[in-house]
Structure formats: C-alpha cells, structure tokens
Short mmCIF file of C-alpha atoms in Angstrom, two decimals:
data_model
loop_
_atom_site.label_atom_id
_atom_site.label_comp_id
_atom_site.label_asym_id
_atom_site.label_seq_id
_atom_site.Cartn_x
_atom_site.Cartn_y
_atom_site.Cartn_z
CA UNK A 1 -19.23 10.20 -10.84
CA UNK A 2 -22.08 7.59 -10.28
CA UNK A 3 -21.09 4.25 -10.42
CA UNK A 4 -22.77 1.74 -13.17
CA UNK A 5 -19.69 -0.98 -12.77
CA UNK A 6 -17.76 -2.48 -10.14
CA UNK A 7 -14.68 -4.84 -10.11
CA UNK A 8 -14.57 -8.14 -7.05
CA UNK A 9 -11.27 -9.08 -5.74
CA UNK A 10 -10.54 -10.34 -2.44
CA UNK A 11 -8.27 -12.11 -0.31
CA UNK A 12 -8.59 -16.17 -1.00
CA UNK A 13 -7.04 -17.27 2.32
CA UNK A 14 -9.52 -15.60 4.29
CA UNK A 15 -12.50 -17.98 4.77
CA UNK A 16 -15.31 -15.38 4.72
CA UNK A 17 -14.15 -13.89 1.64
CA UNK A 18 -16.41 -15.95 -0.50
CA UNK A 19 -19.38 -15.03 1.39
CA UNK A 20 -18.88 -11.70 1.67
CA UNK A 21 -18.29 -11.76 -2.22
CA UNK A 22 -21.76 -13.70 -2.69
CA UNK A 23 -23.66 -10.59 -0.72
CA UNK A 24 -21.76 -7.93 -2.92
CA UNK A 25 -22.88 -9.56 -5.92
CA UNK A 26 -26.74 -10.01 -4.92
CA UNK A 27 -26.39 -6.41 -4.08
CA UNK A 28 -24.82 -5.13 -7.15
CA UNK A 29 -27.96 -7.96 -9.03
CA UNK A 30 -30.52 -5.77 -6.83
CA UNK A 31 -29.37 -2.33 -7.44
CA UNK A 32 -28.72 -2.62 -10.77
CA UNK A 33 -24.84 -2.94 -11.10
CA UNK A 34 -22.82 -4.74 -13.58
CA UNK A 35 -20.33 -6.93 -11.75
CA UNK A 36 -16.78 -8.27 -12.80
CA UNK A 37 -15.13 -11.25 -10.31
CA UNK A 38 -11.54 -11.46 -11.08
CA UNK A 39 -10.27 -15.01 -11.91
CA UNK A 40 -8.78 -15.75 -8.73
CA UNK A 41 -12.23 -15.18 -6.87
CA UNK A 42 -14.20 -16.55 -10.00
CA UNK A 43 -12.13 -19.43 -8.94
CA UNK A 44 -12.53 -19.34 -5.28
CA UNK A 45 -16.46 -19.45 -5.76
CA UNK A 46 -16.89 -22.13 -7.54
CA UNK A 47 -20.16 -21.29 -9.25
CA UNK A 48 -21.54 -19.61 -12.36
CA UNK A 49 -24.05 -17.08 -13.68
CA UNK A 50 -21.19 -14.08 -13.00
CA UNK A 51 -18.64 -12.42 -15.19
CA UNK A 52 -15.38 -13.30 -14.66
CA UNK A 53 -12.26 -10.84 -15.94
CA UNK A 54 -9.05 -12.85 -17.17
CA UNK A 55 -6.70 -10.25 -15.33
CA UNK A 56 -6.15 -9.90 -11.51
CA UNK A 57 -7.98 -6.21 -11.44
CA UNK A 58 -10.81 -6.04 -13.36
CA UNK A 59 -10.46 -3.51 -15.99
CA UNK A 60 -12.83 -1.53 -17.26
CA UNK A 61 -15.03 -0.66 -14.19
CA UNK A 62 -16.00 2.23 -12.46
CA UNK A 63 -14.60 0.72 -9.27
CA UNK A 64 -12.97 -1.81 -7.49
CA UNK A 65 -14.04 -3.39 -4.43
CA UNK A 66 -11.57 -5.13 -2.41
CA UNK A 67 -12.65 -7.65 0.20
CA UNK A 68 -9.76 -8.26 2.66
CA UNK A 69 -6.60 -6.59 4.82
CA UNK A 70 -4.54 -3.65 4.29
CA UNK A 71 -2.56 -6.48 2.74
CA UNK A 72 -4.90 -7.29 0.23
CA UNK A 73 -5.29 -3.58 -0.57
CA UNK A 74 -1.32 -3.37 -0.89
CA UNK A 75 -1.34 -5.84 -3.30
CA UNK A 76 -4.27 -4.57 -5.51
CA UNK A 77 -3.53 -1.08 -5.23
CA UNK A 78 -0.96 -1.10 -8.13
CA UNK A 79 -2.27 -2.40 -10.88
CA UNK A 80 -5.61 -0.20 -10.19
CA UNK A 81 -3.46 2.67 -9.67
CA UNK A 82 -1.94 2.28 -13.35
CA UNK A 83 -5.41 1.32 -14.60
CA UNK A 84 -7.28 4.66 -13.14
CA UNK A 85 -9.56 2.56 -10.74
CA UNK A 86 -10.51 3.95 -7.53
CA UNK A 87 -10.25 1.08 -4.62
CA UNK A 88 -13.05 0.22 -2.43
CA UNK A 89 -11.45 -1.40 1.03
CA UNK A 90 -14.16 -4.27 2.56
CA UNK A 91 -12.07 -4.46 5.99
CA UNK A 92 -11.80 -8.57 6.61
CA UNK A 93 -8.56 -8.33 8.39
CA UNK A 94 -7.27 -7.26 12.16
CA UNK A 95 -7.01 -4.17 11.47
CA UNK A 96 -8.41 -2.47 8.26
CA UNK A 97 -6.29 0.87 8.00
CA UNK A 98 -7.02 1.28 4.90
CA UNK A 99 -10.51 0.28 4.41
CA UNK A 100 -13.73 1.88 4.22
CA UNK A 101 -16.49 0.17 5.25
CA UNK A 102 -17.42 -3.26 7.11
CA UNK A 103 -19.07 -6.26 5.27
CA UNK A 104 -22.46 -5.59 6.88
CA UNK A 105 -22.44 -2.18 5.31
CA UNK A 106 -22.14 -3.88 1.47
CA UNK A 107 -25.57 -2.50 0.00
CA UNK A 108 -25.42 0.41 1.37
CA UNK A 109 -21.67 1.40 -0.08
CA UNK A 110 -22.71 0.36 -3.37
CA UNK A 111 -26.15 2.38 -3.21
CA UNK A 112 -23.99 5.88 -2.05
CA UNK A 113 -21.10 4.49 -5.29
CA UNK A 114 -24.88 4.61 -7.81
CA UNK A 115 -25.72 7.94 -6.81
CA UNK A 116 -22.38 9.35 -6.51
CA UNK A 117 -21.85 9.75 -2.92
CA UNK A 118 -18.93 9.43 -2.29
CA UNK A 119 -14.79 11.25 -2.56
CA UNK A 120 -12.03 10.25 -3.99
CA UNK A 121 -9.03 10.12 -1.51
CA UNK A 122 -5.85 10.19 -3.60
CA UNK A 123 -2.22 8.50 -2.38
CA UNK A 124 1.34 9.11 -3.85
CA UNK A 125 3.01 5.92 -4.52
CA UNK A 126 6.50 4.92 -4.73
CA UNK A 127 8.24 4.28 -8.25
CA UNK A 128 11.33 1.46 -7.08
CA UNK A 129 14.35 0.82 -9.06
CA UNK A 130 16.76 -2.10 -8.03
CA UNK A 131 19.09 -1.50 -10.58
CA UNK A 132 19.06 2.14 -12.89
CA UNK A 133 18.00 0.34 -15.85
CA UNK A 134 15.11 -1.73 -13.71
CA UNK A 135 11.40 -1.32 -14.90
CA UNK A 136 9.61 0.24 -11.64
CA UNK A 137 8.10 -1.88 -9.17
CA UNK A 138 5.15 0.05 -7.71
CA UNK A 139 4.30 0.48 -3.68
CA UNK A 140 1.96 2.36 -1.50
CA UNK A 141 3.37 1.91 1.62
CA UNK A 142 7.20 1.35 1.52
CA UNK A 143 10.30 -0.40 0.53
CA UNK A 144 12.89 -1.97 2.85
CA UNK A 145 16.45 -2.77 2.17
CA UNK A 146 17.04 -5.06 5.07
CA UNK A 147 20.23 -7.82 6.16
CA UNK A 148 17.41 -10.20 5.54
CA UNK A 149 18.65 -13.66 6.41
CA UNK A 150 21.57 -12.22 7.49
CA UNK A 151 22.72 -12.92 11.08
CA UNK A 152 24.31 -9.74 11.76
CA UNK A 153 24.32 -5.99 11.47
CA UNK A 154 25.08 -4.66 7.91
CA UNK A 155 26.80 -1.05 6.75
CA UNK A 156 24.06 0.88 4.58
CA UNK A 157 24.30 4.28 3.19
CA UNK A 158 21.60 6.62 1.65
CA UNK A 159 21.76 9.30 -0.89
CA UNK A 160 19.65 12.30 -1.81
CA UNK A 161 20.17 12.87 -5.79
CA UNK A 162 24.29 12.70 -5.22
CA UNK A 163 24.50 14.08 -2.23
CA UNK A 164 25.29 11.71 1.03
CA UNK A 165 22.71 11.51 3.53
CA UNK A 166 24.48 9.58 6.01
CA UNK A 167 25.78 6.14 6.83
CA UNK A 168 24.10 3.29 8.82
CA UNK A 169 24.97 0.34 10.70
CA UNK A 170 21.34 -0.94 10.97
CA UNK A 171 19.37 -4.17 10.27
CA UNK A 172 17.77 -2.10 7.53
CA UNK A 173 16.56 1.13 5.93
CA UNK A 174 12.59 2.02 5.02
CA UNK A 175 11.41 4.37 2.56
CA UNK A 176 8.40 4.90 3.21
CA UNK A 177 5.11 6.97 1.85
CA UNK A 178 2.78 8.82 3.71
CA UNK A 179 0.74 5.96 3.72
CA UNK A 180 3.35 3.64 5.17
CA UNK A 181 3.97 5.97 7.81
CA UNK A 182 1.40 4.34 10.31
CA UNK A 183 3.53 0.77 9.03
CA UNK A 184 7.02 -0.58 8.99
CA UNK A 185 8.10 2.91 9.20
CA UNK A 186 6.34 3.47 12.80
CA UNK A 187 8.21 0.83 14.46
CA UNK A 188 11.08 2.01 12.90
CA UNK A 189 11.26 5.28 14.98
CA UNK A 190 9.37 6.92 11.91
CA UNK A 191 6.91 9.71 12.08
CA UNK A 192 3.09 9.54 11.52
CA UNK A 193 2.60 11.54 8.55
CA UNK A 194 -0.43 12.90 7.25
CA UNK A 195 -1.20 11.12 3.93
CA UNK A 196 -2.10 14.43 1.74
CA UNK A 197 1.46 15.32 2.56
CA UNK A 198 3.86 14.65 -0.38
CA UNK A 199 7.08 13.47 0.99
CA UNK A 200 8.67 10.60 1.64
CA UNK A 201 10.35 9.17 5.49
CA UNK A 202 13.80 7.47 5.57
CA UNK A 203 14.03 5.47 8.48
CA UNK A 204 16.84 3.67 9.77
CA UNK A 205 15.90 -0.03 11.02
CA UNK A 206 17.77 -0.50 14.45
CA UNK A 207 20.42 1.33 13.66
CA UNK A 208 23.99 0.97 15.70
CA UNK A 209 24.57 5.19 16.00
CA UNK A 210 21.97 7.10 18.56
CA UNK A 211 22.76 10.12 15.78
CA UNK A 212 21.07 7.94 13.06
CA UNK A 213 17.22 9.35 12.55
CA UNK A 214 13.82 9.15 10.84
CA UNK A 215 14.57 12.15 8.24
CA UNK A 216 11.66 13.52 6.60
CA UNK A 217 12.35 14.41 2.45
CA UNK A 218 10.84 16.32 -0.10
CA UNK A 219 8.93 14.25 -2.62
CA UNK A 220 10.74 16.32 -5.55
CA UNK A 221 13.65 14.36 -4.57
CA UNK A 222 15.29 11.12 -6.11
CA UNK A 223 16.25 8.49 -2.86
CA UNK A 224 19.44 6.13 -3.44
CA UNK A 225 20.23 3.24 -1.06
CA UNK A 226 23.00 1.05 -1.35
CA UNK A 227 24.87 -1.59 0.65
CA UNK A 228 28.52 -0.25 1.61
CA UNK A 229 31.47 -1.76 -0.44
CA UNK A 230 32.20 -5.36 0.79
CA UNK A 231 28.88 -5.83 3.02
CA UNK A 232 26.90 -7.19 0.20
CA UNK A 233 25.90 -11.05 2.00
CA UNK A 234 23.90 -13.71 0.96
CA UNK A 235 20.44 -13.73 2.26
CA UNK A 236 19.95 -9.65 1.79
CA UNK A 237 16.98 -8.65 0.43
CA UNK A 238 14.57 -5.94 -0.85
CA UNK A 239 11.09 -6.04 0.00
CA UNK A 240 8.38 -3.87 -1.40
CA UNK A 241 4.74 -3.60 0.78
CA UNK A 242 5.74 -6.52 2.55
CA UNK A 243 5.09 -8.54 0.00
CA UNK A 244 7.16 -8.71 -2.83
CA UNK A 245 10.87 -9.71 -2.00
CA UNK A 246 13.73 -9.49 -4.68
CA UNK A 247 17.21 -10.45 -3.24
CA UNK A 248 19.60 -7.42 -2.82
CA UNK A 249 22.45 -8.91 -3.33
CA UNK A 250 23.94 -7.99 -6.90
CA UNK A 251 21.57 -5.09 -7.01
CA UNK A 252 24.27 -1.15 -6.76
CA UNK A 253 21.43 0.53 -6.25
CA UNK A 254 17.95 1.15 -4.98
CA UNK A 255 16.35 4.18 -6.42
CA UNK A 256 13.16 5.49 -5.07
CA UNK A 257 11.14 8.19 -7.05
CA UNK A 258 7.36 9.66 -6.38
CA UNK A 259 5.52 7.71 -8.98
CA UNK A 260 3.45 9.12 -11.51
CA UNK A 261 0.41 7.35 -11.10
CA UNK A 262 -1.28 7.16 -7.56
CA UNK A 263 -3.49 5.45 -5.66
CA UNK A 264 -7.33 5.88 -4.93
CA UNK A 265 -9.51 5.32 -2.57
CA UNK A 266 -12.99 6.12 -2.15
CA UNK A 267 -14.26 7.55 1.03
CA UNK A 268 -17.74 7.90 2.59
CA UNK A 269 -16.66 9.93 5.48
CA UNK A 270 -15.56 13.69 6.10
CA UNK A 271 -11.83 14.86 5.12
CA UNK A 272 -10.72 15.10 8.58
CA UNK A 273 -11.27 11.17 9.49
CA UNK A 274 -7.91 10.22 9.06
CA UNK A 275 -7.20 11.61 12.62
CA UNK A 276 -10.28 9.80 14.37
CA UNK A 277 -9.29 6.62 12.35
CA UNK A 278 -5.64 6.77 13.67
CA UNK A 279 -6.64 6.92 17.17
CA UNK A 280 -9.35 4.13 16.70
CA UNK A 281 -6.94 2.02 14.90
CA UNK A 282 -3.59 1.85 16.49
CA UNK A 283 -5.02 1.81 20.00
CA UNK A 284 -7.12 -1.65 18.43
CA UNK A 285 -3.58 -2.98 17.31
CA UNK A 286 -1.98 -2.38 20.35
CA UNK A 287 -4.33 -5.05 22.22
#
C-alpha cells in the first residue's frame, strides 16, 4: 500500500529527537506527505505550522514513525497495534533492535513508504491479566513477575491451562514473546527465538534448582503464574516491557494469552535479515 499519511512520535528525553523530527517533517512537506505530530512531540517542538493529534499515536495514518529506542518502540507498539498502524523504528538509541532505518536515511524511507516499497513484518503480542477479571495490558516483548524490592529469593510456580509446570525458587519468572527473546529473556538462560515463530518462552530468573529451565510453549496455550501460598511480600511486582510496573502483591494470578491484535513493523530489507541483524546487534551490545 503506498503511503499518503504518516504519524511523528518520538522519545522526548533524547535530545536529538526534535531535530530528527524537524527533517522528517520537511521531508514528508517535500514529498508530498500529510504529517500528524502527536501532542507530546507537538509539545517538545515548540513551534507551529504542523498538525498536532490529541492522542499519543496518531490515528488515522497510513503509518507511524517512531524516532527513538527499542524502548520507545515498546511503548508505542500497543496502542498502534490495536489501532492497525504499521510502526516505522528511527533507531536513536544504543542499540536499535527493533528499528529500521538511521536518521540520515529519513527521505529516503518515506520516498520507498510513497511508492509502496516496502513489507510488513508482523509480531504476536502478549494479552496480560493480573487478576481473571483484569482488562489486558498489552506487550511485545515480555512480562516479569519478579521479588522486586524484595531482599530475598521468593517461591513461584507456573501453570499451563491447569496443569503444573513446575515450581521455582527464583528472583523471578519471564514470559516472554518471540520478540523478547533477544531481551530479558536472554539473560535469563532463554533461547533466541525466531520472531515468525508463534510461541511463547518461560524463563526462570536465577532460579535456586539446576533442574529449573527456559521451556519453550505453544502459543495455543493459556500461561498462569502465581506466587506460592505465604510468599506474597511487599515490594513484589509485575512489570510489562520494562516499563509498566503494577505491584504483585494482592494479584492470585498472572494470566498470559497470545493477543489478538499484533504488532507491525515495516521493513525495507529482505526476509532473512533478522539473522544478519542479530549478529550485528548483540555483538554491538556486548562492547
């Protein structure tokens, strides 16, 4: 599909965000392209002669470019995901997993997004329940039932449906999507998983037993974690792509389902460049 409209929305604590914004828009001014800041960034820039949206993802456009992290991609990648916008990552951080392109490479993304040059990369998401009756809190990478503020190791145990998994003495559990897999998950002993694989990775978080494992699980099934009878402690909590925390404590059950709507990204490059990126990108972060 060619692209006529495109959504702004970046990360406001990174300095060159706002610059990096301006040379999107003069692009998008040049080529033609109808461009929506949203208010946070409207804010950020300080100017007029744009159009601002009044929610955080801009609604309504063929695309959404994201100028930023893999953070900043985490955080926008739900509400796009329910809204049916594919994401366009503008790598500003250390690392840029996620992302697609560099900043230098802004007129020349949105020229290939005009003529319709470009694949649509689709990621399952995770559908979180604290509590049974909880509305869903969506995440791309993972969610992590940790001890928190908790100085010591706490008892854990994880469910498949009704059936018992097995029980932990850990700092933690991750559930993880393919996407997370190269995260939290990886230095938890996890698995890289390819991210066209639908499943998700329960990882134990330094767990006590040498028995306790990184379990691969069919994405079919329904994931329970709880905190074992009498080890619920203050300072416990649940954190979803590292950036939303909810205390645990008070909460039976976590509940982790494949979620119905998914995340999109929009590539540039051939199918097979998740491989090339991994090797690229965790031999960077290991510097």
């Amino acid at each position: 599909m060619e692209v006529r409209s495109i959504g702004l929305t970046a990360n406001p604590k990174k300095p060159e965000a706002a610059g990096v914004a301006r040379t999107f828009l003069r692009a998008c001014h040049k080529l033609g392209l109808r461009a929506v800041v949203d208010c946070a960034l409207g804010a950020a820039l300080g100017e007029e002669g744009f159009e601002t949206a009044s929610e955080p993802v801009a609604c309504g456009v063929d695309a959404l470019v994201v100028l930023g992290g893999d953070g900043t991609l985490l955080r926008a990648a739900p509400a796009a995901a329910v809204a049916d916008i594919p994401l366009l990552g503008v790598n500003l951080g250390r690392v840029g997993f996620l992302a697609e392109v560099e900043p230098e490479q802004a007129e020349t993304a949105l020229l290939q997004l005009r003529a319709g040059q470009y694949r649509i990369e689709r990621r399952m998401m995770l559908d979180v329940h604290l509590n049974e009756a909880a509305e869903g809190v969506l995440a791309l990478n993972e969610v992590v039932l940790s001890r928190g503020a908790c100085a010591r190791m706490v008892g854990f145990e994880a469910f498949i449906g009704h059936t018992l998994v097995d029980r932990y003495i850990a700092d933690g559990l991750v559930v993880a999507a393919p996407t997370g897999s190269t995260a939290y998950s990886l230095s938890a002993g996890g698995p890289i998983v390819s991210p066209d694989v639908p499943c998700f990775i329960l990882a134990p978080i330094c767990a006590h037993s040498l028995q306790s494992r990184p379990i691969v699980l069919s994405d079919h099934e329904t994931v329970t974690l709880r905190i074992e009878a009498g080890e619920d402690r203050e300072g416990m909590a649940v954190c979803v792509d590292g950036h939303r925390t909810f205390p645990a404590r008070g909460c039976e059950c976590i509940q982790v389902r494949r979620a119905e709507a998914e995340a999109q990204f929009i590539r540039f490059q051939r199918d097979d460049a998740f491989f090339s990126l991994l090797r690229t990108k965790l031999s960077q972060w290991s510097l």
